[in-house]
Coordinates of C-alpha atoms and ligand atoms in Angstrom, one line a residue:
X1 CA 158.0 73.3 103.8
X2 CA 161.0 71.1 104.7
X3 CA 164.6 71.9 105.1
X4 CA 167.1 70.0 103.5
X5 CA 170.3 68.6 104.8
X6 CA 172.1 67.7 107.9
X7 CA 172.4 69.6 110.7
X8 CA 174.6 69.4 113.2
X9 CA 174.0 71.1 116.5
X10 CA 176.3 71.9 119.7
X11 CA 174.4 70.9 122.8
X12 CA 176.9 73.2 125.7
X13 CA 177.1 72.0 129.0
X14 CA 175.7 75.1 132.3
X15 CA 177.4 75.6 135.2
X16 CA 175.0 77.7 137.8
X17 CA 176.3 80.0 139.8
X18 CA 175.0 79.9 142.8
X19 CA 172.0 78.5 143.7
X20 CA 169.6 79.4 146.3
X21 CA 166.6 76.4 147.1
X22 CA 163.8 78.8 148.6
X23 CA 160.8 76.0 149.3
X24 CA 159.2 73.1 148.4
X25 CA 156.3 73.5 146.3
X26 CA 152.8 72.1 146.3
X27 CA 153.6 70.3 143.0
X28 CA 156.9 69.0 144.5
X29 CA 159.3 71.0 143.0
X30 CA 161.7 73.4 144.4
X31 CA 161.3 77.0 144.1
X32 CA 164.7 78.3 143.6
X33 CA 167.6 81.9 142.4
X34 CA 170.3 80.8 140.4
X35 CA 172.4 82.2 137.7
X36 CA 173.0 79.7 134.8
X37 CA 175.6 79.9 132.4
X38 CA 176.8 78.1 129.5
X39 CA 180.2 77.0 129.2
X40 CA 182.5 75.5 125.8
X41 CA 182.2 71.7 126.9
X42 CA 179.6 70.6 124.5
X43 CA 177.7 67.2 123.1
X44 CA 177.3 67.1 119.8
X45 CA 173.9 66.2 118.3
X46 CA 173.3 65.0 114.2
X47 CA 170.4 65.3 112.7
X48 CA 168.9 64.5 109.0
X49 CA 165.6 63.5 107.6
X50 CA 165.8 59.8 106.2
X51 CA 164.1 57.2 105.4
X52 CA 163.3 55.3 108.6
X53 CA 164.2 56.9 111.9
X54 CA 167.3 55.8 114.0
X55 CA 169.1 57.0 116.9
X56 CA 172.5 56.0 118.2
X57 CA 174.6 57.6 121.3
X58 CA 177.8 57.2 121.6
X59 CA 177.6 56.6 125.7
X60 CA 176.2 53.1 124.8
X61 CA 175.3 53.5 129.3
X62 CA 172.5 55.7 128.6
X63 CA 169.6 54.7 127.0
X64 CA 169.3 53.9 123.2
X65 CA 165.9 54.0 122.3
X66 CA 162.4 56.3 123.6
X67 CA 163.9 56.6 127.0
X68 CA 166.9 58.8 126.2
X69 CA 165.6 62.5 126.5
X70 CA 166.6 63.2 123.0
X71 CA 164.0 61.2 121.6
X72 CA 161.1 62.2 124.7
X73 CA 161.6 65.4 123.0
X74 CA 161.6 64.4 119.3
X75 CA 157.8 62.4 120.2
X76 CA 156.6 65.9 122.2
X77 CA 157.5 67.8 118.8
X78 CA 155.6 65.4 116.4
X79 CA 152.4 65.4 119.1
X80 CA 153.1 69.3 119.3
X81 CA 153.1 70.1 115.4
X82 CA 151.2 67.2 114.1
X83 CA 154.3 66.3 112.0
X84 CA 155.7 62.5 111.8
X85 CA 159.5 62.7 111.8
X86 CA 161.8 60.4 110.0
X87 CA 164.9 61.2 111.2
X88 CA 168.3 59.8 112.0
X89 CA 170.1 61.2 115.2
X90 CA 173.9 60.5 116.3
X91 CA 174.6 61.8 119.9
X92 CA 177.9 62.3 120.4
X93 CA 178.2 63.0 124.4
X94 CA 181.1 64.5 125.7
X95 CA 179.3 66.3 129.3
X96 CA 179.4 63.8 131.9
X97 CA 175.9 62.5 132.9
X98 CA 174.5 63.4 136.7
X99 CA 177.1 65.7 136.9
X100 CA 174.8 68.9 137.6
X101 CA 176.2 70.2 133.9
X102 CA 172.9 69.6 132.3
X103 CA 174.0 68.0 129.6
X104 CA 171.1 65.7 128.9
X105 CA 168.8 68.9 128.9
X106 CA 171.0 70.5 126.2
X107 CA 170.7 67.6 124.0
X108 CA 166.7 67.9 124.3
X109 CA 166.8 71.4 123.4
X110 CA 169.6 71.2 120.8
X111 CA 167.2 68.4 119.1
X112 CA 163.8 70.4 119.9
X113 CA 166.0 73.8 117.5
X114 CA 167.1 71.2 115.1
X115 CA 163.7 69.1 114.3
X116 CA 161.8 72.9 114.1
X117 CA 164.5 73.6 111.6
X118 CA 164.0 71.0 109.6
X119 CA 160.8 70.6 109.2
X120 CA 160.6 74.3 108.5
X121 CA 159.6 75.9 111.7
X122 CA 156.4 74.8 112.3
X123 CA 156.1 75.9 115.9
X124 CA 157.1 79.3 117.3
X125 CA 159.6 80.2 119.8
X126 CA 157.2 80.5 122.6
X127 CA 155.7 77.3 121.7
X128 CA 159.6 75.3 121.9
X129 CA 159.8 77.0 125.2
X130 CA 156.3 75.3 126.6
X131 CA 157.8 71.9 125.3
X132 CA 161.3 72.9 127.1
X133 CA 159.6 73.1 130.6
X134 CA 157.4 69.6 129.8
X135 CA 160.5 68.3 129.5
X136 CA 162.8 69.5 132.2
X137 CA 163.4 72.2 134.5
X138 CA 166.4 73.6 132.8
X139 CA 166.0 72.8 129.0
X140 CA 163.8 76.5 128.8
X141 CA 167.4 78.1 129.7
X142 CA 169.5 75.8 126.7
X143 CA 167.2 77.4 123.8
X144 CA 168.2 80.8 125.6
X145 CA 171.4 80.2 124.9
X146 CA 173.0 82.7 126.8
X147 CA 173.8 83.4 130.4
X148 CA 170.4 83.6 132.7
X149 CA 169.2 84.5 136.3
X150 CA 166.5 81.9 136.6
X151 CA 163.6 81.7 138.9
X152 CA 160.4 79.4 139.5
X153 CA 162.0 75.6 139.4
X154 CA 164.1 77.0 136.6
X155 CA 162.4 77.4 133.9
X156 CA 161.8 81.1 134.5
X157 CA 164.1 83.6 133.0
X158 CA 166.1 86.5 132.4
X159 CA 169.2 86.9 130.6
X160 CA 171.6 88.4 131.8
X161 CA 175.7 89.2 131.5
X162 CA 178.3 86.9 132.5
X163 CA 182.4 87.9 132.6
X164 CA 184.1 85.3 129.6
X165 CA 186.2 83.4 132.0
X166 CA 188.5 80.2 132.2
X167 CA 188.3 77.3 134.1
X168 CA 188.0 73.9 135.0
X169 CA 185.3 71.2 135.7
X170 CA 186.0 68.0 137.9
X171 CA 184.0 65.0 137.2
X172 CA 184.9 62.8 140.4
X173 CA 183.5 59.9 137.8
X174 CA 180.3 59.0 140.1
X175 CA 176.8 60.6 139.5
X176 CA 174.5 62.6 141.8
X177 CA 171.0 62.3 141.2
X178 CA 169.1 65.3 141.7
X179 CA 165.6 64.5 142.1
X180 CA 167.3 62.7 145.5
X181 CA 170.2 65.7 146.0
X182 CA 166.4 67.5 146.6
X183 CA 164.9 65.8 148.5
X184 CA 168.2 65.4 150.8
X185 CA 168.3 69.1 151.8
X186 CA 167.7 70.6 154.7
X187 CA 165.7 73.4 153.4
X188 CA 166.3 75.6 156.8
X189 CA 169.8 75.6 156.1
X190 CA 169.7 77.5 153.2
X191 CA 172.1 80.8 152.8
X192 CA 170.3 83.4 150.1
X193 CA 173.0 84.6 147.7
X194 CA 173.4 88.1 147.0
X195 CA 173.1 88.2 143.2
X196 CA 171.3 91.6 143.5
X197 CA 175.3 92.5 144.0
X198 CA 176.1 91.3 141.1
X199 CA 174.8 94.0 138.8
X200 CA 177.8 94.9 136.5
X201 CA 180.3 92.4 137.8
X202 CA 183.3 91.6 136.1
X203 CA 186.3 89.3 135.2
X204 CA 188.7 91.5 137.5
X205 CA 186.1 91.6 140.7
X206 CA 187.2 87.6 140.5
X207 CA 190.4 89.1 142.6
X208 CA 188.6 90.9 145.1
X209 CA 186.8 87.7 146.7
X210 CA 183.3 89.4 146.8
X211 CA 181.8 86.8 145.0
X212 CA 183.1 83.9 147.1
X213 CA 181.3 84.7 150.0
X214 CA 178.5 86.6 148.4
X215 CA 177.0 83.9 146.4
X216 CA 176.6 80.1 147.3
X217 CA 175.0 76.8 146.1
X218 CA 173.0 75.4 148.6
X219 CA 173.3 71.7 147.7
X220 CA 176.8 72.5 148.7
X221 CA 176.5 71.2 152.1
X222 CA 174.4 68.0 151.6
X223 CA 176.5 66.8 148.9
X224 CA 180.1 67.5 150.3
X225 CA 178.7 66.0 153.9
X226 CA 177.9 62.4 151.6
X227 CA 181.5 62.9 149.4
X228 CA 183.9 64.3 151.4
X229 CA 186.4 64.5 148.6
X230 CA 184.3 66.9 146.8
X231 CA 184.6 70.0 149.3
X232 CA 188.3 69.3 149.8
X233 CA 188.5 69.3 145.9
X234 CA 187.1 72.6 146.3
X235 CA 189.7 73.8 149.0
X236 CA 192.2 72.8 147.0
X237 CA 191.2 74.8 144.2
X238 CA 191.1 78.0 146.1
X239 CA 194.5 76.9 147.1
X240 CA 195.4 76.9 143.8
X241 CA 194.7 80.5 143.1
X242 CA 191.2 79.7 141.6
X243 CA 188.6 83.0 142.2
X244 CA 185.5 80.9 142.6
X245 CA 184.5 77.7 143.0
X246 CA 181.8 75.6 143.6
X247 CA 179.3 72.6 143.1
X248 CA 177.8 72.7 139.8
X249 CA 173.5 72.5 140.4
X250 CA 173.6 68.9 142.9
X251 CA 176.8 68.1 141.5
X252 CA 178.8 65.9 141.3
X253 CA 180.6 68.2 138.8
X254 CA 182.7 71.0 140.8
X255 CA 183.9 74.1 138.8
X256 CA 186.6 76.7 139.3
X257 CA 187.0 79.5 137.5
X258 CA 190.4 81.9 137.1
X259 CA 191.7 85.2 135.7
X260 CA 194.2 83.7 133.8
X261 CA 194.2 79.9 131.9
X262 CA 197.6 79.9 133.3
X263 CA 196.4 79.6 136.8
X264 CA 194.0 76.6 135.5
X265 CA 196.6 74.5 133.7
X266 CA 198.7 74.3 137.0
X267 CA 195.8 73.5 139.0
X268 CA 195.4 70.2 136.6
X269 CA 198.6 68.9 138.7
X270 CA 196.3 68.2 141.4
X271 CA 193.2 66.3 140.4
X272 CA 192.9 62.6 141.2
X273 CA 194.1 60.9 138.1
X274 CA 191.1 58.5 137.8
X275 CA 188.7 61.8 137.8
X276 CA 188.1 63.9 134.8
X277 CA 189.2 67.6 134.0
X278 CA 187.8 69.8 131.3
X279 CA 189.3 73.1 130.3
X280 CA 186.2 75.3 130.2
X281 CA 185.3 79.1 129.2
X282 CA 182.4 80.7 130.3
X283 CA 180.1 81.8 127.3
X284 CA 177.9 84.7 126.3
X285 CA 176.3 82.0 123.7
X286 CA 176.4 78.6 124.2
X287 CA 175.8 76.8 120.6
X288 CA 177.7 80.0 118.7
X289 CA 174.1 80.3 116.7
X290 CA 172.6 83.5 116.6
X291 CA 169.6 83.9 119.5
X292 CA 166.8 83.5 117.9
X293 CA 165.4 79.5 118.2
Ligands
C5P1 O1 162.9 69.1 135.9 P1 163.9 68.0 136.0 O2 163.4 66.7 135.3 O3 165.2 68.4 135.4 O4 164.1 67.7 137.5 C1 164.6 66.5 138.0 C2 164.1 66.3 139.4 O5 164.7 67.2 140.3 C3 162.6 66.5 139.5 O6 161.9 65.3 139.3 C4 162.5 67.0 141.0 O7 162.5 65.9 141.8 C5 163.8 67.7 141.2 N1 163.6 69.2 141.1 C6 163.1 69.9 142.1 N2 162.9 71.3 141.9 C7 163.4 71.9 140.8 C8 164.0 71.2 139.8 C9 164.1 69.8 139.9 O8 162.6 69.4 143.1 N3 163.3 73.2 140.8

């Protein structure tokens, strides 16, 4: 059976929360710990069945056609289910790319939930997550929907609880790319966050500072040593009263979070006026569906 209509889908942007690289693996990847978490700055991704496909973005930089990871994932849905899609998609991208936000991997899984709907859920929820991980480490965590620790290269998880919080992401307005942020890091270096401490955590432990040195992003120290201006961003933000900041995944996003939106507004003041600011909250679920896929 097919569903009828339009859909129109929030893909949210992540942050991670820490993020520990533990070793290369045989296959290439990185085995890694990190806690990922979805946040209110969103893509938005429209989809209806029609009589010849079609697919615009409105980031007319990023590709247009088979290469944009919207429609890789539309082609491994059709080859999963045996279904040939006619379908016209409108991206509308609002999370900077190769920012470490993981915006291109929401789009994928907001279409991957869409198309199933549509066509009247033809493959189950285990199955979309076996296309997820095909796809990319992180799109698994984006049909979760909710804050996760993650494990293996990413795709490995376990939600969790994360305090609703406000805060800000800077976009210095340059990319990182993460397959190189990898292979940059100097994997004896690396720090181990304690998230085992952060069983029951909560907005008001954001005061006491135990999370700023308890847990770290190990891509930190690569990326800040090639753009300087990102880890004096970050000092600045503690300045400003933020309770945590970091690198978002290899950047080049960095993220602080506050007790109060108060704190955040002033902290705008700031920024470099050629970078970008979002006003973010933390989210318990990302696309404000319900969690099933
Ligand atoms: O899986 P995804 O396509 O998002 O990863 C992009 C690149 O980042 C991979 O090609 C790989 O080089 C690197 N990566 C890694 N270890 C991970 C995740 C990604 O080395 N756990």
């Amino acid at each position: 059976m097919i569903g009828t209509g339009t859909l129109v889908l929030k893909a949210p942007a992540k942050i991670n929360f820490g993020l520990d690289i533990l070793h290369r693996r045989e296959d290439g990847y990185h085995e890694l710990k990190t806690m990922l978490v979805p946040i209110s700055l969103a893509d938005t991704l429209r989809i209806q069945i029609a009589a010849r496909e079609q697919f615009s973005c409105s980031d007319t930089t990023l590709p247009q056609d088979a290469g944009n990871l919207v429609i890789r994932a539309l082609r491994l849905f059709e080859e999963s289910s045996g279904i040939a899609t006619s379908l016209n998609i409108h991206l509308e991208k609002r999370i900077p790319t190769g920012a470490g936000l993981g915006g291109g991997s929401s789009d994928a899984a907001a279409l991957l939930r869409g198309v199933n709907q549509l066509y009247g859920k033809p493959l189950s929820r285990d199955e979309l997550l076996e296309l997820a991980a095909l796809l990319g480490s992180d799109i698994p965590f984006f049909l979760y929907d909710c804050p996760c620790y993650a494990t293996g290269r990413g795709e490995m998880l376990v939600p969790t609880l994360f305090p609703s919080l406000p805060g800000l992401i800077v976009f210095p307005g340059f990319p990182v790319s993460t397959a190189i942020a990898y292979q940059a890091v100097d994997l004896s270096l690396t720090s181990g966050s304690r998230f085992v401490s952060l069983k029951g955590f909560q907005r008001s432990d954001l005061a006491s500072a135990g999370w700023r040195d308890d847990i770290s992003n190990d891509f930190e120290s690569v990326i800040f040593r090639l753009h300087p201006e990102l880890g004096d961003l970050k000092k600045k933000l503690y300045d400003s009263g933020a309770g945590y900041v970091s690198l978002s995944g290899s950047g080049s996003a960095v993220y602080a979070l506050y007790e109060s939106r108060q704190i955040g507004d002033e902290a705008r003041l700031m920024i470099p006026a050629n970078w970008s600011v979002f006003s973010i909250e933390t989210l318990l679920h990302g696309t404000g569906l319900p969690r099933e896929i």
